[in-house]
Amino acid sequence: MQTSNSIFSHRLQTAVLGLASLLLALSLISFPEASFQSSLKGLKIWWEVVFPALLPFFVAAEILMGFGVVHLLGVLLEPLMRPFFRIPGTGGFVLAMGLASGYPIGAQLTARLREQELISRSEGERLVSFANTADPLFIIGAVAVGFFHDVTLGIIMTIIHYLSSFILGFLMRFHDPHGPVTPPTTHHDSHGLLLRSLQAMHRARLADGRTLGKLLGESISTSIQSLLTIGGFIILFSVLIELLQQVGITHLFASLIGTLLAVVHLPEALAPPLISGAFEITLGSQMTSEAARQIPLVYKAMIVSGIIAWSGLSVHAQVASILSRTDIRYSPYLVARSIHSLLAGVLTFLLWSPLHQWISSTPALLPVFFPTASAGVQFQPWNWWQLIASSISLLILTMILFSLFLHSMRKLQLMIRNSSIR
């Protein structure tokens, strides 16, 4: 009986996938102009924004891995990452790069760590769930300033986005509690933490063995190949979203979601942007900003926060493709994105008033978070790199200092315990 059910399930899956492919082909034939224009739109986003913004950081991450810097950070961040998130210290590098650089660098680096066997499958599933996030540049620059023309809104959403990310990371530590654990790199060694980190970097560089020229060439080749895949997904989902709108499926889903929003006393006018945001975050955020003016800003901020945390099916497809190179499962990431979206929306509603009052009473926060916007200067692409690089450096430095503090406190506790025994 179980075998026949399994055969029926596989046949049904084949039929559904075949029907979906046929409908896609018919839609492309029926709406050729809309498909072509949406494809150009996706290509423009990838070529003008995604490719130049991510390529330097993809290459830099590969070089840092080849030179053993990731292993150095792995030892330094071990006292922080393992107790809080049940992830080896090497995950701290992925966390900093993912938080500052945005989608899908967190997934890309998690897959690289897994390929090098620096993390286990369970640890990779925990790490990618909260390290693959939106970057502050997108939240503040594109959404808050570009769509809402409100820097304060961007700061609030950035704080909530990363607060909910860390809460999610702590919750994910309970995922697969009996899964394999990567052995700690800082135990059973008489040397200090800093010296052990330098030794780990040296051993990793020798084990890699590639010359600088070979490392650069392979880093660029690997990065461009990954970005080409990402570009394909961006173009594909740009076309899919347009086709869904053309055939009326988006409107149908919006009607159903509008009914659910009315149940929880949210404006039904937010249903169309919520549906669009489920597929692509930029389009959903833009539609939310253009919704009816009488809708309170806090409700719009809730929807946008949830959309950004969910990240859109386009990013989900990119992550699933990246993780397919490893044994890391996609399903925990899907569940984690849903939890992150819910957390971000609820925290936006709960913290909106206190955060808005705090930021309004501290005007100096605006130039700190987004200097060019408050000065009325256009934010240029080279400022993107400066902001992202500064954010990565600040995050890594903060985590190292906090990790060193925790390490010192544990050593002090151990000394006090040994002295009391004597």
C-alpha positions as semicolon CSV with decimal commas, in nm:
position;residue;x (nm);y (nm);z (nm)
1;M;0,000;0,000;0,000
2;Q;0,280;0,235;0,088
3;T;0,457;0,158;-0,240
4;S;0,146;0,234;-0,447
5;N;0,095;0,562;-0,260
6;S;0,456;0,654;-0,329
7;I;0,414;0,578;-0,700
8;F;0,093;0,785;-0,713
9;S;0,267;1,073;-0,536
10;H;0,554;1,073;-0,784
11;R;0,317;1,057;-1,080
12;L;0,110;1,343;-0,940
13;Q;0,424;1,550;-0,888
14;T;0,530;1,482;-1,247
15;A;0,186;1,586;-1,375
16;V;0,181;1,907;-1,172
17;L;0,533;2,007;-1,278
18;G;0,457;1,927;-1,641
19;L;0,135;2,128;-1,632
20;A;0,311;2,423;-1,469
21;S;0,582;2,416;-1,736
22;L;0,321;2,405;-2,011
23;L;0,130;2,700;-1,860
24;L;0,454;2,896;-1,834
25;A;0,533;2,834;-2,201
26;L;0,179;2,933;-2,307
27;S;0,198;3,249;-2,096
28;L;0,527;3,347;-2,259
29;I;0,367;3,300;-2,600
30;S;0,052;3,490;-2,503
31;F;0,231;3,789;-2,350
32;P;0,557;3,825;-2,543
33;E;0,599;4,200;-2,497
34;A;0,533;4,193;-2,121
35;S;0,770;3,897;-2,084
36;F;1,044;4,071;-2,280
37;Q;1,012;4,400;-2,091
38;S;1,011;4,228;-1,750
39;S;1,314;4,024;-1,856
40;L;1,498;4,346;-1,947
41;K;1,395;4,492;-1,612
42;G;1,543;4,196;-1,425
43;L;1,859;4,208;-1,635
44;K;1,901;4,580;-1,563
45;I;1,867;4,524;-1,187
46;W;2,125;4,246;-1,197
47;W;2,377;4,426;-1,420
48;E;2,354;4,774;-1,267
49;V;2,306;4,685;-0,900
50;V;2,360;4,322;-0,800
51;F;2,667;4,234;-1,010
52;P;2,888;4,537;-0,928
53;A;2,775;4,543;-0,565
54;L;2,835;4,175;-0,484
55;L;3,127;4,071;-0,707
56;P;3,403;4,240;-0,498
57;F;3,272;4,084;-0,176
58;F;3,232;3,738;-0,332
59;V;3,594;3,754;-0,452
60;A;3,718;3,897;-0,121
61;A;3,544;3,620;0,074
62;E;3,708;3,351;-0,142
63;I;4,052;3,510;-0,094
64;L;4,004;3,539;0,282
65;M;3,918;3,170;0,295
66;G;4,222;3,078;0,087
67;F;4,458;3,277;0,310
68;G;4,313;3,124;0,627
69;V;4,163;3,446;0,767
70;V;3,833;3,265;0,818
71;H;4,013;3,009;1,036
72;L;4,171;3,292;1,236
73;L;3,827;3,443;1,299
74;G;3,693;3,098;1,373
75;V;3,923;3,066;1,674
76;L;3,867;3,424;1,790
77;L;3,486;3,404;1,766
78;E;3,447;3,054;1,908
79;P;3,367;3,177;2,264
80;L;3,081;3,386;2,121
81;M;2,926;3,179;1,844
82;R;2,913;2,834;2,002
83;P;2,738;2,915;2,334
84;F;2,481;3,151;2,180
85;F;2,408;2,991;1,843
86;R;2,562;2,638;1,860
87;I;2,778;2,726;1,558
88;P;3,159;2,713;1,531
89;G;3,350;3,039;1,540
90;T;3,397;3,032;1,162
91;G;3,027;3,111;1,140
92;G;3,103;3,456;1,280
93;F;3,271;3,552;0,953
94;V;2,963;3,442;0,758
95;L;2,737;3,628;1,000
96;A;2,925;3,957;0,961
97;M;2,948;3,929;0,581
98;G;2,583;3,826;0,551
99;L;2,445;4,101;0,775
100;A;2,646;4,374;0,605
101;S;2,644;4,258;0,241
102;G;2,292;4,120;0,210
103;Y;2,137;3,836;0,009
104;P;2,264;3,580;-0,086
105;I;2,621;3,611;0,046
106;G;2,528;3,443;0,374
107;A;2,406;3,134;0,187
108;Q;2,707;3,135;-0,046
109;L;2,959;3,147;0,240
110;T;2,770;2,889;0,444
111;A;2,788;2,650;0,150
112;R;3,163;2,716;0,115
113;L;3,221;2,639;0,485
114;R;3,026;2,317;0,447
115;E;3,223;2,220;0,135
116;Q;3,544;2,267;0,333
117;E;3,394;2,065;0,622
118;L;3,437;2,355;0,865
119;I;3,077;2,311;0,980
120;S;2,840;2,015;1,000
121;R;2,511;1,993;0,813
122;S;2,307;2,087;1,122
123;E;2,533;2,384;1,195
124;G;2,505;2,497;0,834
125;E;2,126;2,486;0,854
126;R;2,133;2,697;1,170
127;L;2,383;2,945;1,025
128;V;2,219;3,011;0,689
129;S;1,882;3,062;0,858
130;F;1,983;3,388;1,022
131;A;2,307;3,494;0,850
132;N;2,146;3,536;0,506
133;T;1,971;3,870;0,559
134;A;1,904;4,202;0,390
135;D;2,178;4,464;0,414
136;P;2,138;4,809;0,577
137;L;2,204;4,978;0,244
138;F;1,895;4,818;0,089
139;I;1,673;4,882;0,391
140;I;1,775;5,244;0,442
141;G;1,880;5,348;0,092
142;A;1,638;5,169;-0,140
143;V;1,330;5,118;0,080
144;A;1,327;5,401;0,335
145;V;1,484;5,683;0,131
146;G;1,401;5,563;-0,220
147;F;1,038;5,457;-0,164
148;F;0,920;5,623;0,159
149;H;1,155;5,929;0,160
150;D;1,201;5,881;0,534
151;V;1,545;5,801;0,681
152;T;1,399;5,752;1,029
153;L;1,183;5,468;0,899
154;G;1,496;5,302;0,759
155;I;1,679;5,315;1,091
156;I;1,379;5,167;1,272
157;M;1,342;4,883;1,021
158;T;1,716;4,813;1,024
159;I;1,723;4,784;1,404
160;I;1,418;4,557;1,402
161;H;1,549;4,347;1,113
162;Y;1,875;4,262;1,288
163;L;1,719;4,231;1,632
164;S;1,475;3,973;1,494
165;S;1,766;3,805;1,310
166;F;1,960;3,751;1,633
167;I;1,645;3,629;1,809
168;L;1,595;3,384;1,523
169;G;1,958;3,275;1,549
170;F;1,909;3,197;1,918
171;L;1,589;3,004;1,844
172;M;1,762;2,806;1,570
173;R;2,019;2,678;1,820
174;F;1,749;2,428;1,920
175;H;1,725;2,297;1,562
176;D;1,841;1,936;1,528
177;P;1,963;1,911;1,890
178;H;2,121;1,568;1,833
179;G;2,294;1,661;1,508
180;P;2,672;1,627;1,460
181;V;2,892;1,895;1,619
182;T;3,214;2,034;1,477
183;P;3,493;1,990;1,735
184;P;3,595;2,317;1,907
185;T;3,919;2,470;1,784
186;T;4,019;2,640;2,108
187;H;4,029;2,353;2,355
188;H;4,323;2,146;2,470
189;D;4,584;2,409;2,387
190;S;4,817;2,584;2,629
191;H;4,867;2,893;2,409
192;G;4,657;3,207;2,428
193;L;4,353;3,269;2,210
194;L;4,527;3,520;1,983
195;L;4,828;3,294;1,923
196;R;4,602;2,994;1,852
197;S;4,411;3,200;1,596
198;L;4,733;3,293;1,415
199;Q;4,846;2,931;1,417
200;A;4,510;2,822;1,274
201;M;4,541;3,077;0,993
202;H;4,894;2,960;0,911
203;R;4,794;2,593;0,903
204;A;4,494;2,671;0,681
205;R;4,705;2,869;0,434
206;L;4,958;2,587;0,407
207;A;4,681;2,331;0,366
208;D;4,524;2,536;0,086
209;G;4,855;2,557;-0,097
210;R;4,740;2,777;-0,389
211;T;4,959;3,058;-0,516
212;L;4,827;3,413;-0,516
213;G;4,770;3,410;-0,892
214;K;4,583;3,081;-0,886
215;L;4,376;3,188;-0,585
216;L;4,275;3,515;-0,754
217;G;4,182;3,341;-1,079
218;E;3,973;3,073;-0,911
219;S;3,808;3,328;-0,679
220;I;3,698;3,544;-0,973
221;S;3,582;3,243;-1,176
222;T;3,379;3,098;-0,887
223;S;3,227;3,435;-0,798
224;I;3,120;3,518;-1,154
225;Q;2,966;3,173;-1,196
226;S;2,762;3,224;-0,876
227;L;2,654;3,571;-0,984
228;L;2,544;3,443;-1,325
229;T;2,318;3,193;-1,151
230;I;2,180;3,469;-0,928
231;G;2,118;3,686;-1,234
232;G;1,925;3,406;-1,401
233;F;1,695;3,374;-1,101
234;I;1,638;3,751;-1,085
235;I;1,539;3,761;-1,455
236;L;1,323;3,449;-1,427
237;F;1,125;3,576;-1,128
238;S;1,088;3,919;-1,285
239;V;0,914;3,748;-1,577
240;L;0,708;3,518;-1,353
241;I;0,577;3,808;-1,144
242;E;0,472;3,997;-1,457
243;L;0,300;3,690;-1,604
244;L;0,111;3,625;-1,279
245;Q;-0,014;3,982;-1,289
246;Q;-0,113;3,952;-1,656
247;V;-0,323;3,637;-1,606
248;G;-0,486;3,770;-1,288
249;I;-0,346;3,520;-1,038
250;T;-0,190;3,797;-0,830
251;H;-0,530;3,968;-0,802
252;L;-0,693;3,641;-0,694
253;F;-0,437;3,583;-0,417
254;A;-0,465;3,947;-0,312
255;S;-0,840;3,903;-0,256
256;L;-0,780;3,602;-0,033
257;I;-0,502;3,771;0,165
258;G;-0,715;4,085;0,198
259;T;-0,980;3,882;0,380
260;L;-0,718;3,747;0,623
261;L;-0,580;4,098;0,684
262;A;-0,929;4,223;0,767
263;V;-0,959;3,951;1,032
264;V;-0,650;4,087;1,214
265;H;-0,771;4,448;1,164
266;L;-0,512;4,544;0,900
267;P;-0,606;4,743;0,586
268;E;-0,707;4,520;0,294
269;A;-0,525;4,760;0,058
270;L;-0,197;4,610;0,180
271;A;-0,281;4,269;0,029
272;P;-0,149;4,335;-0,327
273;P;0,194;4,457;-0,209
274;L;0,211;4,165;0,035
275;I;0,153;3,919;-0,250
276;S;0,411;4,091;-0,471
277;G;0,658;4,099;-0,181
278;A;0,618;3,725;-0,136
279;F;0,780;3,689;-0,478
280;E;1,023;3,985;-0,487
281;I;1,109;4,220;-0,199
282;T;1,187;4,533;-0,401
283;L;0,857;4,532;-0,588
284;G;0,660;4,451;-0,273
285;S;0,828;4,731;-0,076
286;Q;0,763;4,982;-0,355
287;M;0,395;4,886;-0,381
288;T;0,357;4,916;-0,003
289;S;0,496;5,270;-0,008
290;E;0,249;5,361;-0,284
291;A;-0,054;5,219;-0,100
292;A;-0,337;5,447;0,012
293;R;-0,213;5,752;0,202
294;Q;-0,471;5,713;0,478
295;I;-0,308;5,386;0,588
296;P;-0,098;5,454;0,904
297;L;0,276;5,438;0,846
298;V;0,319;5,179;1,121
299;Y;0,106;4,930;0,924
300;K;0,310;4,989;0,609
301;A;0,630;4,946;0,811
302;M;0,498;4,616;0,949
303;I;0,430;4,482;0,601
304;V;0,766;4,599;0,462
305;S;0,955;4,452;0,760
306;G;0,782;4,120;0,707
307;I;0,853;4,127;0,332
308;I;1,224;4,206;0,383
309;A;1,260;3,933;0,645
310;W;1,083;3,680;0,420
311;S;1,319;3,790;0,136
312;G;1,097;3,680;-0,152
313;L;1,077;3,356;-0,349
314;S;1,342;3,490;-0,586
315;V;1,599;3,488;-0,305
316;H;1,465;3,155;-0,180
317;A;1,532;3,003;-0,522
318;Q;1,884;3,144;-0,520
319;V;1,948;2,999;-0,173
320;A;1,804;2,659;-0,270
321;S;2,032;2,652;-0,574
322;I;2,339;2,746;-0,368
323;L;2,264;2,492;-0,094
324;S;2,206;2,216;-0,349
325;R;2,585;2,189;-0,384
326;T;2,594;2,058;-0,027
327;D;2,387;1,832;0,198
328;I;2,237;2,135;0,380
329;R;1,859;2,109;0,357
330;Y;1,644;2,396;0,230
331;S;1,337;2,321;0,446
332;P;1,486;2,458;0,775
333;Y;1,571;2,780;0,590
334;L;1,212;2,806;0,466
335;V;1,075;2,765;0,819
336;A;1,328;3,014;0,957
337;R;1,234;3,279;0,696
338;S;0,868;3,242;0,794
339;I;0,954;3,286;1,163
340;H;1,179;3,584;1,084
341;S;0,902;3,749;0,884
342;L;0,654;3,706;1,167
343;L;0,903;3,828;1,427
344;A;0,993;4,137;1,223
345;G;0,629;4,233;1,171
346;V;0,531;4,188;1,536
347;L;0,841;4,370;1,668
348;T;0,775;4,659;1,429
349;F;0,427;4,702;1,577
350;L;0,548;4,669;1,938
351;L;0,862;4,886;1,912
352;W;0,742;5,148;1,663
353;S;0,651;5,421;1,912
354;P;0,954;5,393;2,146
355;L;1,204;5,366;1,860
356;H;1,046;5,655;1,670
357;Q;1,056;5,877;1,979
358;W;1,417;5,780;2,056
359;I;1,542;5,849;1,703
360;S;1,345;6,172;1,675
361;S;1,499;6,295;2,001
362;T;1,850;6,202;1,879
363;P;1,899;6,378;1,544
364;A;2,270;6,287;1,542
365;L;2,171;5,928;1,459
366;L;2,069;6,023;1,105
367;P;2,413;6,123;0,970
368;V;2,571;5,828;1,154
369;F;2,344;5,571;0,988
370;F;2,305;5,737;0,652
371;P;2,522;6,048;0,616
372;T;2,450;6,141;0,256
373;A;2,072;6,131;0,292
374;S;2,059;6,386;0,574
375;A;2,298;6,611;0,387
376;G;2,087;6,605;0,072
377;V;2,364;6,443;-0,134
378;Q;2,287;6,166;-0,382
379;F;2,408;5,827;-0,262
380;Q;2,655;5,704;-0,525
381;P;2,747;5,339;-0,595
382;W;3,099;5,382;-0,455
383;N;2,938;5,491;-0,127
384;W;2,772;5,147;-0,120
385;W;3,106;4,972;-0,100
386;Q;3,225;5,215;0,167
387;L;2,916;5,158;0,381
388;I;2,922;4,778;0,338
389;A;3,298;4,751;0,405
390;S;3,266;4,974;0,711
391;S;2,973;4,768;0,840
392;I;3,162;4,439;0,793
393;S;3,469;4,575;0,973
394;L;3,261;4,715;1,258
395;L;3,062;4,394;1,301
396;I;3,370;4,172;1,302
397;L;3,557;4,401;1,544
398;T;3,258;4,417;1,779
399;M;3,214;4,040;1,778
400;I;3,587;3,982;1,836
401;L;3,592;4,219;2,133
402;F;3,280;4,059;2,281
403;S;3,424;3,712;2,220
404;L;3,753;3,806;2,390
405;F;3,556;3,943;2,684
406;L;3,359;3,618;2,719
407;H;3,681;3,416;2,692
408;S;3,846;3,626;2,965
409;M;3,544;3,590;3,193
410;R;3,547;3,212;3,154
411;K;3,917;3,195;3,229
412;L;3,860;3,410;3,538
413;Q;3,578;3,184;3,654
414;L;3,799;2,879;3,603
415;M;4,081;3,038;3,805
416;I;3,842;3,126;4,089
417;R;3,700;2,773;4,087
418;N;4,047;2,612;4,097
419;S;4,159;2,839;4,380
420;S;3,850;2,756;4,582
421;I;3,914;2,382;4,538
422;R;4,268;2,421;4,666
